[in-house]
RNA sequence: GCCCGAGUGGCGGAAUUGGUAUACGCGUUCGACUUAAAAUCGAAUGGAGCGAUCCAUAUGGGUUCAAGUCCCAUCUCGGGCACCA
């Protein structure tokens, strides 16, 4: 017969799937649903990389597996398109981000189709499509109405290269997550989402999720709840400093107070003698980069000139300012207990402050109980062009007003000059016509001309609700259709390799908010999460253009291996949660395996020799996919094929093989099933075929393997018989000449251990 | 510094509740087919030894009839957090 020609077979089936809209999903009441999704990609100019392929293939294996089992499966696809790369490209080339985005999406779609993914292409979404971001703006307005979107002036992380502020979650080791440049602090008025409102629930409900412990722990640490108390230290009868502490019981040892350089009431504490020195210290601290603060943990600080009374000891204690106290946490002021706290002791020793051993007192004696979180509110303003416009306008007094919902979307205007500047306003500030808008002013009761907000939304806002959009992606009346939501959502299995705290925390926050508003009938958006590892270059290093070690998945297909080999290889490469290094020779091994599957069609035996291993393989592959052990599922199929080569494959053997293979190599499997005249219904096994008539019994002496006996399965009930058979065996007898002390028989393990 | 996770052949990795360590794949070697090569098919492959055997799951202890798996220390690597009071 003909040779295995993956390119030909794959083209044929991709055409069939396209022509028949094979993966279109519709609600079917009475049929159990399964909603699967990957973290949708940012469509870069480079096209799909092997990491995308791993991500999408995991989803695809599960999609096809559940579909073959008769579930009503939804597997949509979309593009997360707002963001810096397209805008930076526009600044460099003058080509509009809208245009580049379209080109890149087209390329991604074409490439994804060549991989044979079972995607419902009628549900494609794109976050920079006005029909989509119209509803992102609607989401913003719902949060705004409830006071969960608000403006605040404060010190924020600012990236001087990208010329925008960043959320806490987007600062990695003091550097910008996009360009890697050190971030600075800048005082600006910015928009926030009040995620802290849900801190307790985000923390407490996380244990109910079937997510990897690693992610759960990271989120818990990020939220960082501390239970303690706030305590007032009075300077005078009317002036006080409130501190937060987790150890109010150590107050007897509090020998001084420390406030952060940014502390709001700092000025009041200064005296003529100290003012100059303290202000110099403050401006130096603000200039320090986060990197410098991290590297240099020396405890610097200066005395403010003021004193407060310790309410427990009634002692007058000095107030210092030091940058080891953080402005953004607690009250920005602490009581220092150098006898108990390492950092306070270091500071006290460096500045000759009193250290007194403390006796513990009752926790509630001097303060009021208070819970504090490390998590801050989510900063969402971005001073960049290529993002979702914030639907807000300002009146002549600078007060914000929401754009009415019936005027959405606030379209992102086309501009010529995308370059941001250090003024703190995006390129949208130059779109002078667009800036003007007439909005009703509830203060004056009139429609007035106002000025639009020129910041755009953090891209994470766009991805905080897209999983719900998938349920009714073309809805023009609402962000999502409640009926479709009730049927499909929440997501059953979500697959990704990134965004452990940012995206996966934000989407949980929005879910809880919209549940409270009555728009969602559940409080957690994602039941199960598969967090897979990266694929590295053959040398084990991260793939990168500059190192020239990038493997292009399309090259693998075009080299003649085909998509099925690529997909199956990436599932076989190792445990799903671990990083793996690309091995071009192993790709060849998987190709050989698929080739062997195909060639089995040439000689179909009439005799069924393989009932046991067939049933065993069906069981193994089924349970492995349920456990996401894709690598061992593929290994089981390889073992099965090796066996079929030895014993000869009958029709039923091959049908089972093709069905089990289909999630991994759908084109080849479809071809095989067609030639075998079979459907793709997932096969079942019968445990009665898994027990054979004879069993191999392991005989150990002192725990070491010494012999194997083949017996009738029924003999496993007869311990005495087994023992005498073992003792009679010459390989055993030579160890047991002096008799045995005891014997342990384990029928479950088919094992007999003799102790001499 | 703190919190997780992981250390198994030449390599990627398998191993129900503790129960035959090294499945599967790569690589290597040999053989068949071929004028030859590729492809394909078959066989061998943890180390030492002629052998019976002995030694091997990061290191050192422990529990057990039995430990890759459980317990205690130590080392190495990866990830996260990092002055959060």
Coordinates of N, CA and C in Angstrom, one line a residue, chain A residues 546-625:
Chain A
X546 N 17.5 36.2 19.6 CA 18.8 36.7 19.7 C 19.8 35.5 19.8
X547 N 19.4 34.4 20.5 CA 20.3 33.3 20.6 C 20.3 32.4 19.3
X548 N 19.3 32.6 18.5 CA 19.2 31.8 17.3 C 18.8 30.4 17.5
X549 N 18.2 30.1 18.6 CA 17.9 28.7 18.9 C 16.4 28.4 18.9
X550 N 15.7 29.2 18.1 CA 14.2 29.0 18.1 C 13.8 27.9 17.1
X551 N 12.9 27.0 17.6 CA 12.4 26.0 16.7 C 11.0 26.5 16.3
X552 N 10.8 26.6 15.0 CA 9.6 27.0 14.4 C 8.7 25.8 14.1
X553 N 7.5 25.7 14.8 CA 6.7 24.5 14.6 C 6.3 24.3 13.2
X554 N 6.1 25.4 12.4 CA 5.7 25.3 11.0 C 6.8 24.6 10.2
X555 N 8.1 24.9 10.6 CA 9.2 24.2 9.9 C 9.1 22.7 10.1
X556 N 8.7 22.3 11.4 CA 8.6 20.9 11.7 C 7.6 20.2 10.8
X557 N 6.5 20.9 10.6 CA 5.4 20.3 9.8 C 5.9 20.3 8.3
X558 N 6.5 21.4 7.9 CA 6.8 21.5 6.5 C 8.0 20.6 6.1
X559 N 8.8 20.2 7.1 CA 9.9 19.3 6.8 C 9.4 17.9 6.5
X560 N 8.1 17.7 6.6 CA 7.6 16.4 6.2 C 7.1 15.6 7.3
X561 N 7.3 16.1 8.6 CA 6.9 15.3 9.7 C 5.3 15.5 9.9
X562 N 4.8 16.6 9.6 CA 3.4 16.9 9.7 C 3.0 17.3 11.1
X563 N 1.7 17.8 11.1 CA 1.2 18.3 12.4 C 1.0 17.2 13.4
X564 N 0.6 16.0 13.0 CA 0.3 14.9 13.9 C 1.5 14.6 14.7
X565 N 2.7 14.5 14.0 CA 3.9 14.2 14.7 C 4.3 15.3 15.7
X566 N 4.1 16.5 15.2 CA 4.5 17.7 16.1 C 3.6 17.6 17.4
X567 N 2.3 17.4 17.2 CA 1.4 17.4 18.3 C 1.8 16.2 19.3
X568 N 1.9 15.1 18.7 CA 2.1 13.9 19.5 C 3.5 14.0 20.2
X569 N 4.5 14.5 19.5 CA 5.8 14.7 20.1 C 5.7 15.6 21.4
X570 N 4.9 16.7 21.2 CA 4.9 17.7 22.3 C 4.1 17.1 23.5
X571 N 3.3 16.1 23.3 CA 2.6 15.5 24.4 C 3.5 14.4 25.0
X572 N 4.4 13.9 24.2 CA 5.2 12.8 24.7 C 6.5 13.3 25.4
X573 N 6.7 14.6 25.2 CA 8.0 15.2 25.6 C 8.3 15.1 27.1
X574 N 7.3 15.0 27.9 CA 7.5 14.9 29.3 C 6.3 15.2 30.1
X575 N 6.3 15.2 31.4 CA 5.1 15.5 32.2 C 4.7 16.9 31.9
X576 N 3.4 17.1 31.8 CA 2.8 18.3 31.3 C 3.2 19.5 32.1
X577 N 3.5 19.4 33.4 CA 3.7 20.5 34.3 C 5.2 20.9 34.3
X578 N 6.1 20.1 33.7 CA 7.5 20.4 33.7 C 8.0 21.0 32.4
X579 N 9.1 21.8 32.6 CA 9.8 22.3 31.4 C 10.4 21.2 30.7
X580 N 10.6 21.3 29.4 CA 11.2 20.2 28.6 C 12.1 20.9 27.6
X581 N 13.1 20.1 27.2 CA 14.0 20.6 26.1 C 13.7 19.9 24.8
X582 N 13.6 20.7 23.8 CA 13.3 20.2 22.4 C 14.4 19.2 22.0
X583 N 14.0 18.0 21.5 CA 15.0 17.1 21.0 C 14.6 16.6 19.6
X584 N 15.3 17.2 18.6 CA 14.9 16.9 17.2 C 14.9 15.4 16.9
X585 N 15.8 14.7 17.5 CA 15.8 13.2 17.2 C 14.6 12.5 17.7
X586 N 14.1 13.0 18.9 CA 12.9 12.3 19.4 C 11.7 12.6 18.6
X587 N 11.7 13.7 17.9 CA 10.6 14.0 16.9 C 10.6 12.9 15.9
X588 N 11.7 12.5 15.4 CA 11.8 11.4 14.5 C 11.3 10.1 15.0
X589 N 11.5 9.9 16.3 CA 11.0 8.7 16.9 C 9.5 8.6 16.9
X590 N 8.8 9.8 17.2 CA 7.4 9.9 17.2 C 6.9 9.7 15.7
X591 N 7.6 10.3 14.8 CA 7.2 10.1 13.4 C 7.2 8.6 13.0
X592 N 8.3 7.9 13.4 CA 8.3 6.5 13.2 C 7.2 5.7 13.8
X593 N 6.8 6.1 15.0 CA 5.6 5.5 15.6 C 4.4 5.7 14.8
X594 N 4.1 6.9 14.4 CA 2.9 7.1 13.6 C 2.9 6.4 12.3
X595 N 4.1 6.3 11.7 CA 4.3 5.5 10.5 C 4.0 4.1 10.7
X596 N 4.4 3.5 11.8 CA 4.1 2.1 12.2 C 2.6 1.9 12.3
X597 N 2.0 2.9 12.9 CA 0.5 2.8 13.1 C -0.1 2.7 11.7
X598 N 0.3 3.6 10.8 CA -0.3 3.6 9.4 C 0.0 2.3 8.7
X599 N 1.2 1.8 8.8 CA 1.6 0.6 8.1 C 0.8 -0.7 8.5
X600 N 0.3 -0.6 9.8 CA -0.4 -1.8 10.3 C -1.7 -2.0 9.4
X601 N -2.2 -1.0 8.7 CA -3.3 -1.1 7.9 C -3.1 -2.1 6.7
X602 N -1.8 -2.3 6.4 CA -1.5 -3.1 5.3 C -1.8 -4.6 5.4
X603 N -1.7 -5.1 6.6 CA -1.9 -6.6 6.8 C -2.8 -6.8 8.0
X604 N -4.1 -6.9 7.8 CA -5.0 -7.0 8.9 C -5.3 -8.5 9.1
X605 N -5.0 -9.0 10.3 CA -5.2 -10.4 10.7 C -6.6 -10.7 10.9
X606 N -7.0 -12.0 10.7 CA -8.3 -12.4 11.0 C -8.5 -12.9 12.4
X607 N -7.3 -13.2 13.0 CA -7.3 -13.8 14.4 C -7.1 -12.7 15.4
X608 N -7.9 -12.7 16.5 CA -7.8 -11.7 17.5 C -6.9 -12.3 18.6
X609 N -5.6 -11.9 18.6 CA -4.6 -12.4 19.6 C -4.5 -11.5 20.8
X610 N -5.1 -10.3 20.8 CA -4.6 -9.2 21.6 C -5.7 -8.7 22.6
X611 N -6.6 -9.6 23.0 CA -7.8 -9.0 23.8 C -7.2 -8.4 25.1
X612 N -6.3 -9.1 25.7 CA -5.8 -8.5 27.0 C -5.1 -7.2 26.8
X613 N -4.1 -7.2 25.9 CA -3.4 -5.9 25.8 C -4.2 -4.8 25.3
X614 N -5.2 -5.2 24.4 CA -6.1 -4.1 23.9 C -6.9 -3.5 25.0
X615 N -7.5 -4.3 25.8 CA -8.2 -3.8 27.0 C -7.4 -3.0 27.9
X616 N -6.2 -3.5 28.1 CA -5.2 -2.9 29.0 C -4.9 -1.5 28.5
X617 N -4.6 -1.4 27.2 CA -4.2 -0.1 26.6 C -5.4 0.9 26.7
X618 N -6.6 0.4 26.4 CA -7.7 1.3 26.4 C -7.9 1.9 27.8
X619 N -7.7 1.0 28.8 CA -7.8 1.5 30.2 C -6.7 2.5 30.6
X620 N -5.5 2.1 30.2 CA -4.3 3.0 30.5 C -4.5 4.4 29.8
X621 N -4.8 4.4 28.5 CA -4.9 5.7 27.8 C -6.0 6.5 28.4
X622 N -7.1 5.9 28.7 CA -8.3 6.6 29.2 C -8.0 7.2 30.6
X623 N -7.4 6.4 31.5 CA -7.1 7.0 32.8 C -6.0 8.0 32.8
X624 N -5.0 7.7 31.9 CA -3.9 8.7 31.8 C -4.4 10.1 31.3
X625 N -5.3 10.1 30.3 CA -5.8 11.4 29.8 C -6.6 12.1 30.9

